[in-house]
Short mmCIF file of C-alpha atoms in Angstrom, two decimals:
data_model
loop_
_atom_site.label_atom_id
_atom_site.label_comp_id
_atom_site.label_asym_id
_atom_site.label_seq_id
_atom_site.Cartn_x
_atom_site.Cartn_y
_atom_site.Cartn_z
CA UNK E 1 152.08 159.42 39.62
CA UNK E 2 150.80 155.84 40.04
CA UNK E 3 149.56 156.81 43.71
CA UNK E 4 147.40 159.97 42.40
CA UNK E 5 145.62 158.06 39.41
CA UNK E 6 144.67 155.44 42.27
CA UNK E 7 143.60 158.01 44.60
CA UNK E 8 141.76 159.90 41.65
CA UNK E 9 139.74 156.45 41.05
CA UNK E 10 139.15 155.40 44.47
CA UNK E 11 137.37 158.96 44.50
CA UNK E 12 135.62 158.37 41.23
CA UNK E 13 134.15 155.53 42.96
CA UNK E 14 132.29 157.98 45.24
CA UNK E 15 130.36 159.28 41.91
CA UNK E 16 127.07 157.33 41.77
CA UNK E 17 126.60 156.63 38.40
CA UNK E 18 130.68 155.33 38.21
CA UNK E 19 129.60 152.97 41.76
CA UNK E 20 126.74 151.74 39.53
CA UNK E 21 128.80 150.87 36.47
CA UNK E 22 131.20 148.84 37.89
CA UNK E 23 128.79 147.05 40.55
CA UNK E 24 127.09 146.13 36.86
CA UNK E 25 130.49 144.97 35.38
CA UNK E 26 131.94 143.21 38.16
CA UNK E 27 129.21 141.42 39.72
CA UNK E 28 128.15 138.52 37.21
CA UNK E 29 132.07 137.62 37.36
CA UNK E 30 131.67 137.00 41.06
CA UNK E 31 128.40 135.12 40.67
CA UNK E 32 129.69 132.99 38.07
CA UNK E 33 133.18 132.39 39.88
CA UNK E 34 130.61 131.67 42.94
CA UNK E 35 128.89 129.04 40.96
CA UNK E 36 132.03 127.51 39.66
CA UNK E 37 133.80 127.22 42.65
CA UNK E 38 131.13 125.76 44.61
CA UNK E 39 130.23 123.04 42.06
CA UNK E 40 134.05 121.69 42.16
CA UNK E 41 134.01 122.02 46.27
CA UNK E 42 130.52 120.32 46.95
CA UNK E 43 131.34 117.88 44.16
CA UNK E 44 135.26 116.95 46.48
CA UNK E 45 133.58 116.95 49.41
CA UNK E 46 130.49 114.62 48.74
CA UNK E 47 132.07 112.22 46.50
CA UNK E 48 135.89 112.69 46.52
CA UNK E 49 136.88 113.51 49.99
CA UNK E 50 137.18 109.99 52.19
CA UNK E 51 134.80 109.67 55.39
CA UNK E 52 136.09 110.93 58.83
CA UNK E 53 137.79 108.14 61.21
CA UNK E 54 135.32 109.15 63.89
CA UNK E 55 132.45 110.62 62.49
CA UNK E 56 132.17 109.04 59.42
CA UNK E 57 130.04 110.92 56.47
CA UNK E 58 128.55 113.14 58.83
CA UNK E 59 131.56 115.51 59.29
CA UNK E 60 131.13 116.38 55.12
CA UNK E 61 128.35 119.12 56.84
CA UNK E 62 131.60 121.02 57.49
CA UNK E 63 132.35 121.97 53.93
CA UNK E 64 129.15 124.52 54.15
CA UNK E 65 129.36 124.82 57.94
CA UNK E 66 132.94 126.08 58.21
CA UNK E 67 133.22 128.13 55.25
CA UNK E 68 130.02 130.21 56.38
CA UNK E 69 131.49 130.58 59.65
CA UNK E 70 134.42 131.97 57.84
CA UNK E 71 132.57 134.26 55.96
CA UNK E 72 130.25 135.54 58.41
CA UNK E 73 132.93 136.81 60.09
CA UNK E 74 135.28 137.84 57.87
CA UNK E 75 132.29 139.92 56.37
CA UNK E 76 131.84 141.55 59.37
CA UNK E 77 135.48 142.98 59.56
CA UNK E 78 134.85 144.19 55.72
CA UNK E 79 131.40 145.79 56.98
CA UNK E 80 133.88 147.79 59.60
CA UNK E 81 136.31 148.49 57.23
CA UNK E 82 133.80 150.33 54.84
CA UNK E 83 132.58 151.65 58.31
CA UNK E 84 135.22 153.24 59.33
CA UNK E 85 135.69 155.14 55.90
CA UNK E 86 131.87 155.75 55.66
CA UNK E 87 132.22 157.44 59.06
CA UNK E 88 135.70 159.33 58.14
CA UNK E 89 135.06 160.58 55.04
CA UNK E 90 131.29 160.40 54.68
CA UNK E 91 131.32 158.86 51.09
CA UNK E 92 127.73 158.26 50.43
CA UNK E 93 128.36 154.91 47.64
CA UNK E 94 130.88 153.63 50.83
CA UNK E 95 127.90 154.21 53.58
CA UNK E 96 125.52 152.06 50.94
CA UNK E 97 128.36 149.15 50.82
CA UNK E 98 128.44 149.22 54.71
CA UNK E 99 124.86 148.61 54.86
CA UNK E 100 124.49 146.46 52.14
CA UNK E 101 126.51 144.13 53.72
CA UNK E 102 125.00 143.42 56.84
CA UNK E 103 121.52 141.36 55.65
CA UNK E 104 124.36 139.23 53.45
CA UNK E 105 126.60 138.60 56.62
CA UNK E 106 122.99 137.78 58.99
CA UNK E 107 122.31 135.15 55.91
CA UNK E 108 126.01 133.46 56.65
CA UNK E 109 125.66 133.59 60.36
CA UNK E 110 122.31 131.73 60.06
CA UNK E 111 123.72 129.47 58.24
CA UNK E 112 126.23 128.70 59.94
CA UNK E 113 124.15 127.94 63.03
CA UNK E 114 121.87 125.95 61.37
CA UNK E 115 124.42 123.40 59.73
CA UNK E 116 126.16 123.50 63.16
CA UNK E 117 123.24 122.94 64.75
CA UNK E 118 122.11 120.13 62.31
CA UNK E 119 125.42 118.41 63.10
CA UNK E 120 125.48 118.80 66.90
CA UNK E 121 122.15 116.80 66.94
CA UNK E 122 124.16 113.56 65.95
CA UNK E 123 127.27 113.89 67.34
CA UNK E 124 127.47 115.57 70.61
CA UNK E 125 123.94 114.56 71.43
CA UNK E 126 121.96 118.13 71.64
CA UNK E 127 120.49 120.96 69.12
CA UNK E 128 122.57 123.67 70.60
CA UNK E 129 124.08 124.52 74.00
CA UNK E 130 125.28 127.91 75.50
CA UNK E 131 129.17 127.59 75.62
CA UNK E 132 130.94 130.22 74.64
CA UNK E 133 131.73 129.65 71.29
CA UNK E 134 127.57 128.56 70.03
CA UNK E 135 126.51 131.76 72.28
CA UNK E 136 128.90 134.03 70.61
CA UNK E 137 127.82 133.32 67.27
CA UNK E 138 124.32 133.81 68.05
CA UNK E 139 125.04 137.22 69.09
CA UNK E 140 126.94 138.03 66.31
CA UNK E 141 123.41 137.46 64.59
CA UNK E 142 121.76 139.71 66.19
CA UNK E 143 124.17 142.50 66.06
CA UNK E 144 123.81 142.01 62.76
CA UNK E 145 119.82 142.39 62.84
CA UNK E 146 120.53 145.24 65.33
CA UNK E 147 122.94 147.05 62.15
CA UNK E 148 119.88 146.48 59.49
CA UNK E 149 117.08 147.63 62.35
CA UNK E 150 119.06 150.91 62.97
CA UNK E 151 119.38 151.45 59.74
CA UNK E 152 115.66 150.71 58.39
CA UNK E 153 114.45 153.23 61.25
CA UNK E 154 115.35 156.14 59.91
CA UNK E 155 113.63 158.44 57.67
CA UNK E 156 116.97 159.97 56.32
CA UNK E 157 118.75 156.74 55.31
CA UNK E 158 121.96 158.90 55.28
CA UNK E 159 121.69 160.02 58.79
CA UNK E 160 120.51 156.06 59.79
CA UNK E 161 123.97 154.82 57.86
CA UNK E 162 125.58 157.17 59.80
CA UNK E 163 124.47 155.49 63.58
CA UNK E 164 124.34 151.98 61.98
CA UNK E 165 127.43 152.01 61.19
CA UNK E 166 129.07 153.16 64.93
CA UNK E 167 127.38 150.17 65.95
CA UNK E 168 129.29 148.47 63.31
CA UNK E 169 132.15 149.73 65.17
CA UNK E 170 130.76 148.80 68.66
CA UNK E 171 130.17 145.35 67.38
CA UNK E 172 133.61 144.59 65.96
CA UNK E 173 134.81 143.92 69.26
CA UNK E 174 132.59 140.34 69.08
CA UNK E 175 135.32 138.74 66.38
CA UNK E 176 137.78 138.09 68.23
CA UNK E 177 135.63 136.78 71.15
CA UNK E 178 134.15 134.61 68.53
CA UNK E 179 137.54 133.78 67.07
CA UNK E 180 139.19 132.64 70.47
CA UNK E 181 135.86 131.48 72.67
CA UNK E 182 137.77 127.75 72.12
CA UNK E 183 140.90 128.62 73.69
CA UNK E 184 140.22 130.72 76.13
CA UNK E 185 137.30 128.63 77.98
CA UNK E 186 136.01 124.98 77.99
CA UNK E 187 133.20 124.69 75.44
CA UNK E 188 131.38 122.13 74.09
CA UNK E 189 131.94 122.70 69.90
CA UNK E 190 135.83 121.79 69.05
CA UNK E 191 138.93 123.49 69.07
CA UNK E 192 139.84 125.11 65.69
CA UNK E 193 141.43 122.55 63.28
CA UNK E 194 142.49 125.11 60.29
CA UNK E 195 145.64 127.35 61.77
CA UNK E 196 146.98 129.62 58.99
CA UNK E 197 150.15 130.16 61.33
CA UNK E 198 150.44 126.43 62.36
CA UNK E 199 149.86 122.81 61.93
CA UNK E 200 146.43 121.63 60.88
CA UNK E 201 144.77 118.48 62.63
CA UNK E 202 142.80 118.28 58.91
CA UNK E 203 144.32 115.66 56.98
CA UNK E 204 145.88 116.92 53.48
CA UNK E 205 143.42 114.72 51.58
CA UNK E 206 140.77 116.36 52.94
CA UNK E 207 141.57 120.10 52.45
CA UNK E 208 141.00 121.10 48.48
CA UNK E 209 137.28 121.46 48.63
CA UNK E 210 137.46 123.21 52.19
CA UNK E 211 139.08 125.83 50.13
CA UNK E 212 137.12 125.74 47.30
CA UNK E 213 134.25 126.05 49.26
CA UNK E 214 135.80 129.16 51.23
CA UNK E 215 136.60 130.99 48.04
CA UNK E 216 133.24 130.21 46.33
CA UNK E 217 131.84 132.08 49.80
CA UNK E 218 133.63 135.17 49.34
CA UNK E 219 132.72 135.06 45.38
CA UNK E 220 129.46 135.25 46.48
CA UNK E 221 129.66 137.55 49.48
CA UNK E 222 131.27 140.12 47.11
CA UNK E 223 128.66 139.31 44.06
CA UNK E 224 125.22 139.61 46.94
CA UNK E 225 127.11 142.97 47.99
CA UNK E 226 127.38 144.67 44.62
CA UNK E 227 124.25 143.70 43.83
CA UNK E 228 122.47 145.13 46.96
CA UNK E 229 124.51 148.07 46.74
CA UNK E 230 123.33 148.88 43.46
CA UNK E 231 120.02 148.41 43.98
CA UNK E 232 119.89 150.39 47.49
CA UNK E 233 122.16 153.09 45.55
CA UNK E 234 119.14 153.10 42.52
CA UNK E 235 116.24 152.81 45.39
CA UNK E 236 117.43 156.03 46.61
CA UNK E 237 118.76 157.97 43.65
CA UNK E 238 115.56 157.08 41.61
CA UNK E 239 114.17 160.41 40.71
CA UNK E 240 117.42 161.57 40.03
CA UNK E 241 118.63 162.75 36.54
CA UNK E 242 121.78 160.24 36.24
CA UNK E 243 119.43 157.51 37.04
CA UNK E 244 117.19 158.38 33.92
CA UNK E 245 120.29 158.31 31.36
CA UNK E 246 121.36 155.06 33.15
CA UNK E 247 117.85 153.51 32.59
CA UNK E 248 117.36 155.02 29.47
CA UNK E 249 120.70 153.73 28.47
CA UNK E 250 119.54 150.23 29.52
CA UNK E 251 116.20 149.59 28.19
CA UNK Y 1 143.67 164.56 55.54
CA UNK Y 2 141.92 167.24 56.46
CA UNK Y 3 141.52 168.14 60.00
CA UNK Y 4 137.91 167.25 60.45
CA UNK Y 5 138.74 164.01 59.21
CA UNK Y 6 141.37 163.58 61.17
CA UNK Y 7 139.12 164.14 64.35
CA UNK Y 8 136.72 161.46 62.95
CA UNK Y 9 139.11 159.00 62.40
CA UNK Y 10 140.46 159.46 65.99
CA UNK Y 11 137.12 159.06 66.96
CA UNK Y 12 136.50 155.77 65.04
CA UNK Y 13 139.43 154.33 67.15
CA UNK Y 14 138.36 155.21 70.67
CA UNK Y 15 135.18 153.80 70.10
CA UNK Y 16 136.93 150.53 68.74
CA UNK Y 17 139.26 150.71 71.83
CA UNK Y 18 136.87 151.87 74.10
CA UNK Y 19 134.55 148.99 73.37
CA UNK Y 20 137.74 146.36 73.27
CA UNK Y 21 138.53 147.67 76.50
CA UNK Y 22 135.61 147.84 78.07
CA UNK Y 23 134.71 144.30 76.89
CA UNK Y 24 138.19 142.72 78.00
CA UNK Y 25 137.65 143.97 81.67
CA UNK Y 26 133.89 142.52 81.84
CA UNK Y 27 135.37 138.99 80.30
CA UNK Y 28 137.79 138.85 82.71
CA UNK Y 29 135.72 139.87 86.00
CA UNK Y 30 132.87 136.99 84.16
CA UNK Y 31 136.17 134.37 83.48
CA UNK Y 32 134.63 131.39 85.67
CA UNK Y 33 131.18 132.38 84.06
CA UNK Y 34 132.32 131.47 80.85
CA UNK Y 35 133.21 127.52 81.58
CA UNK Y 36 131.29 125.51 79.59
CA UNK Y 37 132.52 122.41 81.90
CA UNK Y 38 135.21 121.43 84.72
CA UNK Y 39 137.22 118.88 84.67
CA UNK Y 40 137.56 116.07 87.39
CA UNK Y 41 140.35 117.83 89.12
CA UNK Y 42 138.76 120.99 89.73
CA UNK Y 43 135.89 118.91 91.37
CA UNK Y 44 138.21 117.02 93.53
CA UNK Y 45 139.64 120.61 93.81
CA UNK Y 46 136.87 122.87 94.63
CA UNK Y 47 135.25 119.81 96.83
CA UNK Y 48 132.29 120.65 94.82
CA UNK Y 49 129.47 120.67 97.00
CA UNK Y 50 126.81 118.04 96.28
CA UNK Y 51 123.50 118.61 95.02
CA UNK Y 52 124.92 121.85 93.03
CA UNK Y 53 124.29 121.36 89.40
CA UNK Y 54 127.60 121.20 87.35
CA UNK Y 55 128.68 119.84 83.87
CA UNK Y 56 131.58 117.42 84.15
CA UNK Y 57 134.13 117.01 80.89
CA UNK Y 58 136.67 114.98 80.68
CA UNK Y 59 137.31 111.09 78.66
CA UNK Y 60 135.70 108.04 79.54
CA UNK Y 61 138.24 106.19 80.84
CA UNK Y 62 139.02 103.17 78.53
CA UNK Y 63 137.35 99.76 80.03
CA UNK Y 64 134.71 101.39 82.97
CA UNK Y 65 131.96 101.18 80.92
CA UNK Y 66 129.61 98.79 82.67
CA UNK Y 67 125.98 98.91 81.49
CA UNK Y 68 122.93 97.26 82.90
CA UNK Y 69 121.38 94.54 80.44
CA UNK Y 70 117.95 94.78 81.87
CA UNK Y 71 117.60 98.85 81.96
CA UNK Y 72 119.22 101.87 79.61
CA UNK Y 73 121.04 102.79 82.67
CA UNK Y 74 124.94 103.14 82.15
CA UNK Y 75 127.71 104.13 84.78
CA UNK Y 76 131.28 104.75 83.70
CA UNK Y 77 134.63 107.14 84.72
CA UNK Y 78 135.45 110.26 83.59
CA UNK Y 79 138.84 110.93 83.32
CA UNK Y 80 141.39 114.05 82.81
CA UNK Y 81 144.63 111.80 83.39
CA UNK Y 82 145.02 112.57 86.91
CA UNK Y 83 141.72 112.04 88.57
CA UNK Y 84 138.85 110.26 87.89
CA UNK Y 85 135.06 110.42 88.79
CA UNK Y 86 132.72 108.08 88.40
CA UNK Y 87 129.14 109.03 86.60
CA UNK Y 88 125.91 106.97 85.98
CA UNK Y 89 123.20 107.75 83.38
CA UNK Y 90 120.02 106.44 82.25
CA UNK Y 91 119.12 107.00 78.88
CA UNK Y 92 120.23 107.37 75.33
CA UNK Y 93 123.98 108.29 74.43
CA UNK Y 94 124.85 109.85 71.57
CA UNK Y 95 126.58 107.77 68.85
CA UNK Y 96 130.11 109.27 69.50
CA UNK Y 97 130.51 107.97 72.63
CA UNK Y 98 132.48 105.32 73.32
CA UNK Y 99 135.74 104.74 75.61
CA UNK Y 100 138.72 107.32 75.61
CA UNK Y 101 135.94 110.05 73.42
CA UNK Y 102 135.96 113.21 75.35
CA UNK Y 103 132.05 113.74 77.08
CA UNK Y 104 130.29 116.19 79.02
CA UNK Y 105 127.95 115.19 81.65
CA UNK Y 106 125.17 117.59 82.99
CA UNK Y 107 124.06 116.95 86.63
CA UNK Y 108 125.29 116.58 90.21
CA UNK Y 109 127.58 114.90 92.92
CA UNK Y 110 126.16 112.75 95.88
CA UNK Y 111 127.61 113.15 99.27
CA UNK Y 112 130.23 109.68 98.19
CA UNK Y 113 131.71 111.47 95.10
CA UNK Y 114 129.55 109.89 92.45
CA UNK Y 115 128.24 111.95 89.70
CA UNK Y 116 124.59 111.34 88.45
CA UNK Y 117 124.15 112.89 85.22
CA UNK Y 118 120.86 113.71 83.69
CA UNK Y 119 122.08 114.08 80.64
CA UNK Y 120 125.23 112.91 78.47
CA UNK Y 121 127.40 114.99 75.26
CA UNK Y 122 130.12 113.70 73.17
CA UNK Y 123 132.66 116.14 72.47
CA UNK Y 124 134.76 115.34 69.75
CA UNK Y 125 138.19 116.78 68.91
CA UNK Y 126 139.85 118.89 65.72
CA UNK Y 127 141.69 116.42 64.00
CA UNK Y 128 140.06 114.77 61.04
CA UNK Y 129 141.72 112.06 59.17
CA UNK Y 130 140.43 109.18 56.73
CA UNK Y 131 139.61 105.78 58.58
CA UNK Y 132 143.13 103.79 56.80
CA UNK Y 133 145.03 106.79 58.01
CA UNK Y 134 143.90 105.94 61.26
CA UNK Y 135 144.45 102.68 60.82
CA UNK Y 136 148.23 103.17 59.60
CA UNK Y 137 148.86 105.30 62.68
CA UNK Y 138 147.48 102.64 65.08
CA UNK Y 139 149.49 100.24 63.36
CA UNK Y 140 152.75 102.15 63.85
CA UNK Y 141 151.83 102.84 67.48
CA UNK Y 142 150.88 106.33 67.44
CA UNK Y 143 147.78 106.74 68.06
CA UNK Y 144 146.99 110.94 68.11
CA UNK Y 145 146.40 112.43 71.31
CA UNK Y 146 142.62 112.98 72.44
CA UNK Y 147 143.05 116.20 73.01
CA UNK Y 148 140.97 118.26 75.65
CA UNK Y 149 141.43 121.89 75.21
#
C-alpha cells in the first residue's frame, strides 16, 4: 500500500505543473539551508579552525576547494542517475533535471580548479601541472561543456536531452578515474586525507566546518537545480495552457 | 517494467560497461604514461639514460642541502629510503621545501648520475594537524611518517 502511493507520486512528479510546484516549495529551503550552512563553515574555518603544521593559513583554501571537488563529482553521478531514468523511461520533467544539472556541476568543477590552482601557486611551486589527478579534473570540465553543447544544438530539446544524456553515460566512467588518479599513479596534488571507510590524516579539530562546508554545497547544488529546472521546464512549456493558470495564479 | 523499458535499461548498462571496459584496457596499456614522477630507484633501476628529460620525486634527504652564498644555485639529495640521487638547481624554491618535504624535480641526468633540474615542486602530504599537535607528537617521539604514495 505504502509502495503504490510512492510509486503513484514519483509518477505525479512527471506532471509538469506538479514538477513546478514543488521545485517552487522546496527550493528557497535549500537556498536558505545553503546560506546557513556556509556562514557557520566559512566562519570555523577562517577564524576557529587552528593553522596547518606545514602550511600554515594557506591550507584554509581547502574548506571551498575540497568541498567543490566533492560536489562536482558527486553531481555528476546524480546527473547519471536522472540519466539513466530519463533514458529508461523517457520522463520529460526527469530529462530537464538531467540537463539542468550539468552548467551547475561545470560551475563546481571550475571552481574547484581555480582554488586548487590558487593554492598550488604557493605551495608546490606551479599554477597547474598535468598529473593525473589535475588532468582528470580538467576533463571532467569539459565533458561537462560537451553535455550542455549537445544539448543546446538541437532544435528539438527533447531529442538533444535524449543524446546529451548517453554522453552522460559515456562520461560516468571519468569518476572513478578521478576518484583513484592518487593511488593508482604518482602525481603531484596529495593523496586523499578524508576516507569514509578508514582513518583520516585530518586532525579532529579541524573537521566540523569541512562538513559544514560539504553540506552547504549540496544545499546549494540541489537549490541551483530546482531552480534551473523550473525555469528550463517554463522556457519550454510557455505557450502552454497549465503555464497560463500557473502565471495567472502567481501574479 | 515493460519490455521496451527493459531493453533500454539493458542498454543503459552496456554503454556504462562498455565504456568502463573499454577505458580500463586503454589505462592499463597507457600505465607508465600516467607517472607523474619516478622515484630514485627506478632511475638507478631503469639506468635512465642521460640527457632524457624526467621528473624525479622523492624527499630531500635531511642535512644535504648545501647552497651557494654568492648565486641562487642549490644542490641537495633526493631520497626514497633506499637510494639516493643527488640534484642541483638554480633558482627560486617554493616555500614548502625544506629537508625530509617530499619534491619533484623536472630535468635530466649527466653521464656521473647527477640530476640537474630546471625546475623544483614541493609536494606535500594528506595529513593536516595544528602546529602544538605537532609539537606534542615530536615531543613524544613520533613524528608521522612523510608519506610518498
Amino acid at each position: 500500500m505504502i509502495f503504490h502511493r510512492l510509486k503513484v507520486g514519483f509518477h505525479r512528479l512527471g506532471s509538469p505543473p506538479t514538477f513546478h510546484k514543488l521545485c517552487r516549495i522546496l527550493s528557497p529551503w535549500l537556498w536558505a539551508g545553503f546560506v546557513a550552512c556556509t556562514a557557520i563553515g566559512l566562519y570555523q574555518a577562517l577564524y576557529v579552525v587552528p593553522p596547518d603544521y606545514q602550511q600554515g593559513d594557506s591550507f584554509r583554501i581547502l574548506y571551498i576547494h575540497v568541498p567543490a571537488a566533492w560536489q562536482a563529482m558527486a553531481g555528476y553521478v546524480i546527473m547519471a542517475i536522472l540519466a539513466a531514468i530519463a533514458l529508461v523511461w523517457r520522463i520529460r520533467t526527469v530529462e530537464i533535471m538531467t540537463m539542468a544539472a550539468a552548467p551547475v556541476g561545470a560551475a563546481f568543477t571550475a571552481l574547484c580548479l581555480a582554488t586548487g590552482s590558487l593554492w598550488g601557486k604557493p605551495m608546490w611551486g606551479t599554477w597547474w601541472a598535468w598529473d593525473a589527478r589535475l588532468t582528470s579534473m580538467l576533463v571532467l570540465l569539459f565533458i561537462y561543456l560537451g553535455i550542455m553543447g549537445l544539448y543546446a544544438a538541437f532544435e528539438d530539446r527533447r531529442k538533444g536531452a535524449r543524446v546529451a544524456c548517453i554522453l552522460v553515460l559515456v562520461g560516468l566512467v571519468n569518476i572513478p578515474l578521478i576518484h583513484f588518479s592518487v593511488e593508482w599513479w604518482t602525481t603531484l596534488h596529495q593523496g586523499s586525507t578524508i576516507n569514509l571507510f578508514g582513518e583520516s590524516k585530518m586532525h579532529p579539530s579541524m573537521l566540523p566546518p569541512l562538513i559544514w562546508m560539504a553540506i552547504a554545497v549540496k544545499l546549494m547544488f540541489g537549490g541551483a537545480l530546482l531552480d534551473r529546472s523550473r525555469n528550463d521546464l517554463v522556457d519550454q512549456d510557455r505557450r502552454k495552457r497549465w503555464i497560463r493558470d500557473v502565471i495567472g495564479e502567481e501574479a | 517494467m515493460t519490455p521496451t523499458r527493459r531493453k533500454r535499461l539493458a542498454l543503459v548498462a552496456v554503454i556504462v560497461l562498455g565504456v568502463g571496459a573499454a577505458t580500463a584496457v586503454a589505462i592499463t596499456a597507457l600505465n607508465d604514461n600516467m607517472l607523474y614522477f619516478v622515484s630514485p630507484s627506478d632511475v638507478y633501476a631503469d639506468a635512465a639514460p642521460p640527457d632524457r628529460r624526467i621528473r624525479l620525486g622523492g624527499l630531500v634527504a635531511a642535512g644535504s642541502v648545501k647552497r651557494d652564498p654568492d648565486s641562487l644555485a642549490v644542490a641537495f639529495m633526493v631520497t626514497d629510503g633506499r637510494h639516493e640521487v643527488p640534484v642541483s638547481f638554480e633558482g627560486i624554491l617554493p616555500d614548502l621545501f625544506r629537508e625530509g618535504q617530499g619534491v619533484i624535480a623536472h630535468g635530466h641526468l649527466d653521464g656521473t648520475g647527477r640530476f640537474h633540474a630546471d625546475e623544483v615542486l614541493a609536494r606535500h602530504d594528506e595529513t593536516y594537524m595544528p602546529p602544538e599537535v605537532m609539537r606534542s607528537l615530536e615531543a613524544a617521539g613520533h613524528p608521522p611518517e612523510a608519506s610518498e604514495s
